[in-house]
Amino acid sequence: MEIAQIRYFLAIAETLNFTKAAELCDVSQPTLSRGIKSLELEFGAELVRRERGRTHLTELGQIVRPSLERALALTDSVKAEAADYSTMAAATLRLGIMCTIGPVRLVPIISHLTMKAPQINIELLEAPGEKIIEMLSEGSIDVALVGMPVYPSAFALTSLYDERYVVAFPRGHRFEQMDNVPVSQLNGEPYLERLNCEYVSQYTHQSGTCDFEPDVRYRSEHEDWIQAMIVAGMGCACMPEFMALFPELLRRPLIDPQIKRTISVATVRGRKHSPIVGLFVSLCMEFQRQQNHTGLL
């Protein structure tokens, strides 16, 4: 059964006239008649009968008409959805963001995307880096923004920007008098441990060992709680330089060694992506070029 045959039959059901039905379907009358005949052969009985110049539906034609109307409506709906998908008229991008990536650099990127493609809906999903990688692998997100030390070979990466690791501390702390803080200065320092922090893994990956030993007083997976406690004078913490949420938070770059990470757009290599994913990656690259040109990244 072909969609064209269903259209021919429904046109006849509406007009009860082969000539008018052919005009309605923009085909010749012989083409329409052959289509109806093929449909009747498939059903095994007449659907349309012409008697003494009068055209009418047979009993079978009347029975199948509602079902064929629903089938055609469903087909048209599917085609409309496919057209929306191709043109991104109602597209949703499921964007996974590693939870330790701050909004300072990301909001301009997402704003750039929405200005270029205002019809796109963006669904932001935050999780630790390992979970984001897992979600991307299994297809529960379309694309990811990540800053891991290493990635599976199945991932394709587009670099956006680098950021150093800093130590964050409250006003009046001894680090306030320093331009940079050697990592060794953290030994024995009251410390707030960010449970999703990848600083140690980045440190180990880049330097081979990680030998600082702060005095861990509190642990939390919530960045806002950690930073609020720092501001309250309860300790310090290592974090990416664009992670700060509180303006009262003071920061100094960590050195000896200096550790940094690269924030990248990640997709699955070889996976056929929707047009919106390709647009997102290309706009991220365009944004990066603009920022590099102006010296903002």
XYZ file of C-alpha atoms in Angstrom, residues 9 12-18 36 40 46-62 65:
28
model
C -8.894 6.903 -2.502
C -12.519 10.086 -4.412
C -14.263 9.555 -1.079
C -14.431 13.338 -0.677
C -15.471 14.282 -4.234
C -17.184 11.095 -5.473
C -15.822 12.056 -8.868
C -12.736 10.591 -10.584
C -7.309 2.798 -6.956
C -8.424 -2.750 -4.461
C -13.816 -3.171 -4.605
C -13.533 0.087 -2.692
C -15.156 2.384 -5.257
C -18.015 1.564 -7.613
C -19.252 3.519 -10.629
C -22.827 2.814 -11.669
C -24.735 4.722 -14.360
C -22.475 7.763 -14.056
C -22.632 7.774 -10.268
C -19.561 7.112 -8.136
C -19.897 5.846 -4.569
C -17.927 3.939 -1.973
C -18.622 0.258 -1.488
C -19.347 -1.075 1.965
C -15.659 -2.024 2.303
C -14.658 1.461 1.138
C -16.805 3.019 3.852
C -12.047 5.099 5.027
